[in-house]
Coordinates of C-alpha atoms in Angstrom, one line a residue:
R70 CA 110.1 95.6 78.6
L71 CA 109.4 98.7 80.8
F72 CA 112.7 99.5 82.5
A73 CA 111.8 102.2 85.1
Q74 CA 108.7 104.3 85.9
E75 CA 107.9 107.5 87.8
Q76 CA 104.5 109.1 88.0
A77 CA 103.0 112.4 89.1
T78 CA 99.4 112.5 90.1
K79 CA 96.9 115.2 91.2
I80 CA 98.6 118.0 89.3
T81 CA 96.6 121.2 89.8
Q82 CA 98.9 123.8 88.2
F83 CA 99.6 124.0 84.4
D84 CA 102.0 127.0 84.3
T85 CA 104.9 126.2 82.0
K86 CA 107.5 127.0 84.6
D87 CA 105.8 124.8 87.2
L88 CA 105.5 121.9 84.7
Q89 CA 109.2 122.2 83.8
A90 CA 110.1 122.0 87.5
R91 CA 107.9 119.0 87.9
I92 CA 109.3 117.3 84.8
T93 CA 112.9 117.9 86.1
E94 CA 111.9 116.4 89.5
L95 CA 110.4 113.4 87.8
Y96 CA 113.4 112.9 85.6
N97 CA 115.8 113.0 88.6
K98 CA 113.8 110.5 90.4
L99 CA 113.6 108.3 87.4
V100 CA 117.4 108.4 86.8
T101 CA 118.0 107.2 90.4
K102 CA 116.0 104.0 89.7
I103 CA 118.5 103.0 86.9
P104 CA 120.8 100.4 88.7
Y105 CA 124.0 101.9 87.2
Q106 CA 125.3 105.4 86.3
G107 CA 127.7 104.8 83.4
L108 CA 129.7 102.4 81.2
V109 CA 133.3 101.6 80.4
L110 CA 133.8 102.8 76.8
S111 CA 137.3 101.3 76.3
R112 CA 140.2 99.6 78.1
N113 CA 143.9 99.5 77.4
G114 CA 145.9 97.6 79.9
T115 CA 144.7 99.0 83.2
R116 CA 143.6 102.3 81.7
V117 CA 139.9 102.8 81.0
T118 CA 137.6 105.5 79.5
L119 CA 134.2 106.1 81.1
N120 CA 131.1 108.0 79.7
L121 CA 130.9 110.0 82.9
G122 CA 132.1 113.5 83.4
K123 CA 131.8 116.7 85.3
R124 CA 128.1 117.0 84.3
D125 CA 127.5 113.7 86.0
G126 CA 129.0 114.8 89.2
V127 CA 132.3 112.9 89.2
T128 CA 135.6 114.5 90.2
K129 CA 139.3 113.8 89.8
D130 CA 140.7 111.2 92.2
Q131 CA 137.2 109.8 92.8
I132 CA 136.9 106.0 93.1
V133 CA 134.0 104.3 91.4
S134 CA 132.9 100.7 91.3
A135 CA 132.7 98.4 88.2
V136 CA 129.7 96.1 88.7
Q137 CA 127.8 93.3 87.1
I138 CA 124.1 93.1 87.6
I139 CA 123.3 89.4 88.3
K140 CA 119.5 89.6 89.0
L141 CA 116.6 91.9 88.2
N142 CA 113.5 91.9 90.4
R143 CA 110.6 93.3 88.4
H144 CA 107.1 94.3 89.3
P145 CA 104.8 91.2 88.8
K146 CA 102.2 93.1 86.8
F147 CA 103.8 96.2 85.2
G148 CA 107.3 94.7 84.6
F149 CA 109.4 97.7 85.7
I150 CA 112.5 97.1 87.8
I151 CA 111.9 97.2 91.6
N152 CA 115.5 96.5 92.7
T153 CA 118.6 94.6 91.6
E154 CA 121.4 92.4 92.9
K155 CA 124.9 93.4 91.9
E156 CA 128.4 91.9 92.2
I157 CA 131.4 94.3 92.4
L158 CA 134.0 93.4 89.7
G159 CA 136.6 96.0 90.7
K160 CA 137.5 99.6 91.6
I161 CA 138.5 102.5 89.2
K162 CA 140.3 105.7 90.3
L163 CA 139.5 108.7 88.0
Q164 CA 142.7 110.5 87.0
K165 CA 141.3 113.0 84.4
V166 CA 137.7 114.3 84.2
E167 CA 136.2 116.3 81.3
D168 CA 132.6 117.5 80.8
T169 CA 131.2 114.2 79.5
L170 CA 134.2 111.8 79.7
S171 CA 136.6 110.7 82.3
F172 CA 139.9 108.6 82.2
G173 CA 141.1 106.4 85.0
G174 CA 143.0 103.4 86.1
I175 CA 141.9 100.1 87.5
I176 CA 143.2 99.7 91.0
T177 CA 141.5 96.3 91.8
E178 CA 139.5 93.8 89.8
K179 CA 138.1 90.4 90.7
E180 CA 139.8 88.6 87.9
K181 CA 142.4 89.8 85.3
G182 CA 140.5 91.4 82.4
V183 CA 137.0 91.0 83.9
I184 CA 136.5 94.8 83.6
K185 CA 136.0 95.4 79.9
K186 CA 134.1 97.5 77.4
H187 CA 130.4 98.0 78.4
T188 CA 131.1 97.0 82.0
K189 CA 128.6 99.0 84.1
I190 CA 129.8 101.7 86.6
S191 CA 128.1 102.3 89.9
G192 CA 128.9 104.1 93.2
V193 CA 129.1 107.6 91.7
D194 CA 126.6 109.1 94.1
F195 CA 127.0 107.9 97.7
V196 CA 123.9 107.2 99.8
E197 CA 123.6 109.8 102.5
Y198 CA 121.9 109.5 105.9
A199 CA 120.9 111.9 108.5
D200 CA 123.4 112.6 111.4
A201 CA 123.8 109.4 113.3
P202 CA 122.9 109.6 117.0
G203 CA 125.4 108.6 119.6
F204 CA 125.4 105.1 120.8
K205 CA 124.2 106.1 124.3
G206 CA 120.4 105.9 124.3
Y207 CA 120.3 104.1 120.9
E208 CA 116.9 102.5 120.6
G209 CA 118.2 99.5 118.8
E210 CA 120.5 98.6 121.7
R211 CA 117.7 98.7 124.2
E212 CA 115.4 96.6 122.0
A213 CA 118.2 94.1 121.4
L214 CA 118.8 93.8 125.1
E215 CA 115.2 93.5 126.1
K216 CA 114.0 91.2 123.3
P217 CA 113.2 87.7 124.8
G218 CA 115.4 84.9 123.6
N219 CA 117.9 87.1 121.9
Q220 CA 120.5 87.9 124.6
I221 CA 123.7 89.2 123.1
A222 CA 127.2 89.3 124.4
F223 CA 127.3 92.8 125.9
G224 CA 125.4 94.7 128.5
K225 CA 124.6 93.5 132.0
N226 CA 125.0 89.8 132.6
P227 CA 125.8 88.8 129.0
E228 CA 125.4 85.3 127.9
E229 CA 125.9 83.3 124.8
W230 CA 123.1 83.8 122.2
K231 CA 121.7 80.6 120.8
P232 CA 119.0 80.7 118.0
V233 CA 115.7 79.1 118.8
R234 CA 114.8 76.3 116.3
P235 CA 111.5 76.9 114.6
A236 CA 108.7 74.3 115.2
T237 CA 108.9 71.4 112.8
F238 CA 107.1 68.4 114.3
G239 CA 103.7 69.6 115.5
Q240 CA 101.8 71.4 118.3
V241 CA 99.7 70.6 121.4
A242 CA 97.1 73.0 122.8
L243 CA 95.2 73.1 126.1
E244 CA 92.0 75.2 126.2
L245 CA 89.4 76.0 128.9
G246 CA 85.9 76.5 127.6
L247 CA 82.7 78.0 128.7
G248 CA 79.4 77.3 126.9
S249 CA 75.9 75.9 126.9
Y250 CA 74.4 72.4 126.6
T251 CA 70.9 71.8 125.4
A252 CA 69.2 68.4 125.1
N253 CA 65.6 67.8 123.8
S254 CA 63.8 64.5 123.4
S255 CA 60.4 63.2 122.7
I256 CA 59.0 59.9 124.1
T257 CA 55.6 58.4 124.0
D258 CA 53.6 55.5 125.5
G259 CA 51.1 55.5 122.6
T260 CA 48.7 58.0 124.1
T261 CA 50.8 60.6 125.9
T262 CA 53.9 62.2 124.6
R263 CA 56.6 63.7 127.0
N264 CA 59.2 66.2 125.9
P265 CA 61.9 66.3 128.6
A266 CA 64.4 69.0 128.0
I267 CA 67.8 70.0 129.5
N268 CA 69.2 73.5 129.2
N269 CA 72.3 74.3 131.1
P270 CA 73.7 77.7 130.1
L271 CA 76.9 77.5 132.0
V272 CA 79.0 74.4 131.2
F273 CA 82.8 74.4 131.7
S274 CA 84.9 72.2 129.5
L275 CA 88.6 71.2 129.1
R276 CA 90.0 70.4 125.7
L277 CA 93.3 68.9 124.7
S278 CA 94.2 68.9 121.0
S279 CA 97.3 68.1 119.1
E280 CA 98.8 68.0 115.6
L281 CA 101.7 66.0 114.3
W282 CA 103.2 67.3 111.1
V283 CA 104.5 64.2 109.3
T284 CA 105.5 66.3 106.3
P285 CA 104.5 69.9 105.3
Q286 CA 101.5 68.4 103.5
W287 CA 100.5 65.4 105.7
L288 CA 99.4 65.6 109.3
L289 CA 97.7 63.7 112.1
E290 CA 95.2 65.5 114.3
G291 CA 93.7 64.5 117.7
E292 CA 91.2 66.0 120.1
L293 CA 89.9 65.1 123.6
R294 CA 87.2 67.2 125.4
Q295 CA 85.6 66.7 128.7
S296 CA 82.7 68.4 130.5
V297 CA 81.0 67.6 133.8
F298 CA 77.9 69.3 135.4
S299 CA 74.7 68.6 137.2
I300 CA 71.1 68.9 136.0
S301 CA 67.6 68.7 137.5
N302 CA 65.7 65.6 136.8
P303 CA 63.2 66.6 134.1
R304 CA 60.6 63.9 135.1
A305 CA 58.2 64.8 137.9
G306 CA 58.2 62.2 140.6
S307 CA 61.4 60.6 139.5
S308 CA 64.3 60.2 141.9
P309 CA 67.0 61.4 142.5
G310 CA 66.0 65.0 141.8
T311 CA 69.5 66.0 140.7
L312 CA 71.5 64.0 138.1
N313 CA 75.2 64.1 137.3
Y314 CA 75.9 64.6 133.7
S315 CA 79.1 64.4 131.6
V316 CA 79.9 65.0 127.9
N317 CA 83.0 63.7 126.2
K318 CA 84.3 63.9 122.6
Y319 CA 87.3 62.1 121.1
S320 CA 88.6 62.3 117.5
L321 CA 91.6 61.1 115.6
M322 CA 92.1 62.2 112.0
A323 CA 94.7 62.3 109.2
G324 CA 94.8 65.2 106.8
Y325 CA 96.4 66.8 103.8
N326 CA 97.4 70.4 103.6
F327 CA 97.0 72.5 100.4
L328 CA 99.6 75.2 100.9
I329 CA 98.3 78.2 99.0
R330 CA 101.3 80.6 99.0
N331 CA 104.5 79.2 97.5
G332 CA 104.5 76.1 99.7
E333 CA 104.7 78.2 102.9
F334 CA 103.6 76.0 105.8
F335 CA 102.7 78.8 108.2
G336 CA 101.0 80.9 105.5
P337 CA 97.4 80.4 104.2
K338 CA 96.4 76.8 103.7
V339 CA 93.4 74.5 103.4
S340 CA 93.3 71.1 105.0
L341 CA 91.2 68.0 104.0
L342 CA 90.8 65.7 107.0
A343 CA 89.3 62.2 107.5
G344 CA 89.2 59.9 110.5
F345 CA 87.1 58.6 113.5
T346 CA 85.0 60.6 116.0
Q347 CA 83.1 59.5 119.1
F348 CA 80.8 61.7 121.2
A349 CA 79.3 60.4 124.4
S350 CA 76.9 61.8 127.0
Y351 CA 76.5 60.0 130.4
V352 CA 73.7 60.6 132.9
D353 CA 72.8 59.0 136.2
D354 CA 70.1 56.3 136.2
A355 CA 66.7 57.4 137.7
N356 CA 63.6 55.7 138.8
P357 CA 61.5 55.8 136.7
P358 CA 64.0 56.7 134.0
I359 CA 63.5 59.3 131.2
L360 CA 67.0 60.0 130.1
V361 CA 69.6 57.5 128.7
S362 CA 73.3 57.7 128.2
T363 CA 74.3 57.9 124.5
S364 CA 77.4 57.3 122.5
Y365 CA 77.7 58.4 118.8
R366 CA 80.6 57.3 116.6
G367 CA 81.5 57.1 113.0
F368 CA 83.8 58.0 110.0
T369 CA 84.4 61.7 109.8
M370 CA 85.3 64.0 106.9
G371 CA 86.4 67.6 107.6
L372 CA 87.6 70.7 105.9
K373 CA 89.7 73.3 107.7
G374 CA 91.2 76.6 106.4
S375 CA 93.4 79.2 108.1
F376 CA 95.2 82.3 107.0
P377 CA 97.5 85.0 108.6
I378 CA 96.0 88.5 108.8
D379 CA 99.3 90.4 109.3
Q380 CA 102.6 90.7 107.5
N381 CA 104.6 89.1 110.3
Q382 CA 102.1 86.1 110.5
E383 CA 101.6 86.6 114.2
W384 CA 97.8 86.7 114.0
K385 CA 95.8 83.9 112.3
L386 CA 92.1 83.2 111.7
G387 CA 90.4 80.1 110.4
A388 CA 87.3 78.0 110.2
K389 CA 86.6 74.3 110.1
F390 CA 83.6 72.0 109.3
Y391 CA 83.1 68.3 110.1
M392 CA 80.4 65.8 109.2
V393 CA 80.1 62.1 110.2
F394 CA 78.8 59.7 107.5
S395 CA 76.2 57.2 108.7
P396 CA 77.1 57.4 112.4
S397 CA 76.0 54.7 114.8
I398 CA 74.6 55.1 118.3
S399 CA 74.6 53.0 121.4
E400 CA 72.5 53.7 124.5
S401 CA 72.5 52.5 128.1
P402 CA 71.1 51.3 130.4
Y403 CA 68.0 51.4 128.1
K404 CA 67.3 52.0 124.4
L405 CA 64.8 54.6 123.2
G406 CA 64.1 52.6 120.0
N407 CA 65.1 49.5 118.1
T408 CA 66.6 51.4 115.2
S409 CA 67.5 55.0 114.6
T410 CA 68.7 57.5 112.0
N411 CA 71.5 59.7 113.4
T412 CA 73.4 62.8 112.4
M413 CA 76.6 64.3 113.8
T414 CA 77.7 67.8 112.6
W415 CA 79.9 70.5 114.1
Y416 CA 81.8 73.5 112.9
A417 CA 84.1 76.1 114.5
L418 CA 85.8 79.5 114.1
F419 CA 89.3 79.8 115.6
G420 CA 92.1 82.2 115.9
S421 CA 95.6 82.5 117.4
K422 CA 98.3 85.0 118.3
R423 CA 102.0 84.1 118.3
I424 CA 103.6 85.2 121.5
G425 CA 107.0 83.5 121.0
Q426 CA 108.9 81.2 118.8
R427 CA 107.1 78.2 120.2
L428 CA 104.0 79.6 122.0
E429 CA 100.6 80.8 120.7
V430 CA 97.5 82.1 122.5
T431 CA 94.4 80.3 121.0
G432 CA 90.7 80.9 120.9
T433 CA 87.9 78.7 119.5
L434 CA 84.1 79.1 119.0
D435 CA 82.5 75.6 118.5
F436 CA 79.0 74.7 117.4
E437 CA 77.9 71.0 117.7
L438 CA 74.7 69.1 116.9
Y439 CA 73.9 65.4 117.5
S440 CA 70.4 64.1 116.8
S441 CA 68.5 60.8 116.3
S442 CA 65.0 59.7 115.2
Y443 CA 63.7 56.4 116.4
T444 CA 61.5 53.5 115.3
G445 CA 60.5 50.4 117.3
T446 CA 59.5 50.0 120.9
G447 CA 62.8 50.3 122.8
T448 CA 63.5 48.9 126.2
L449 CA 62.3 51.6 128.7
P450 CA 60.7 49.9 131.7
T451 CA 57.9 52.4 131.6
G452 CA 56.8 51.0 128.3
E453 CA 57.5 54.3 126.5
R454 CA 59.5 54.5 123.3
G455 CA 61.6 57.3 121.8
V456 CA 60.5 59.4 118.9
S457 CA 63.5 61.8 118.6
A458 CA 66.4 63.2 120.6
S459 CA 69.0 65.9 120.0
Q460 CA 71.9 67.5 121.8
R461 CA 73.3 70.9 121.0
I462 CA 76.6 72.3 122.4
T463 CA 78.0 75.8 122.0
T464 CA 81.5 76.4 123.5
L465 CA 83.8 79.5 123.6
A466 CA 87.3 78.3 124.6
G467 CA 90.7 79.9 125.0
G468 CA 94.1 78.6 125.9
I469 CA 97.7 78.2 124.9
A470 CA 99.5 76.1 122.3
Y471 CA 103.0 74.9 122.3
L472 CA 104.8 74.2 119.0
F473 CA 107.6 71.7 119.0

């Protein structure tokens, strides 16, 4: 398998001297990627011979390390070594150095006889850094002192540092929304058809949602949303002229997470959800009436996916889609028809930004549609019957989530 690799690209000069210099540069870089510099050629007691000499940069009285490579981390596609994990077996002090060989004595070893022929040698070339700045004004100190939740035991007013436990049980979120509500319906008395419509472009809503993580795969999810506003009576001559209106939605679901990246819970995942949903709209009674309060409910199936968009997994985006199968409807105080065919569908885009170990800022854009088509006469006192009705809600919400 490929052991190490070094490449040069965008070469524009082909002079022999320049190519020789480039090849030398590539070779030197390639050699540094080999995880050891030499080998033990022989051992007699505590005396050893190494295949390193003056040409390799070692000197008399230098101390080198005898190591064992315990793990190779290779590139997943090309197979060359990215880095290694080593264990130090002992130390060797060089006592005589020739051009290509050196002789030394073992001064320490992990176990007696663990350093032997073909043991690898490392630590010939020390890692060098630029001049270290003084501690005064050191950026790392200021960052450590100012970082929330990571107080350390020096500086002004020191206190004991305690690690914050990561969230493992679930989360609860509170969001304030601003959106629009549109309701259209069609009713007829057999000769005349009325199409009362409601369009309120400014509706405030409050939503409370929660998740309970039973296991990394299984979860419970709940949501409660409430909106209250006023509308103008869409029927001429009907009283009162202004009607109070409220819209509520409740849902409780169980789900299963498909963790996409190595079982990482906070990484990309897709969730399959199933449960119960109820949507209700309530309106004041009027005389003569034209609007009725409705309540949709039914078994819900949903699909939700989310993925982080940065390396630190602080930003996250996602989408979700829900559909209710064979939903039922109840109406009060009157019914627009004897029987009805109903649909309930909604989908959403959402995102979040982690602002602490336990806190996230959240945002959601929801689109909801509830509709019915009627047959039969209904119970409106005006003798009219419903033909169709629909309600559409669009909400942009933002808030904060607490993970526990």
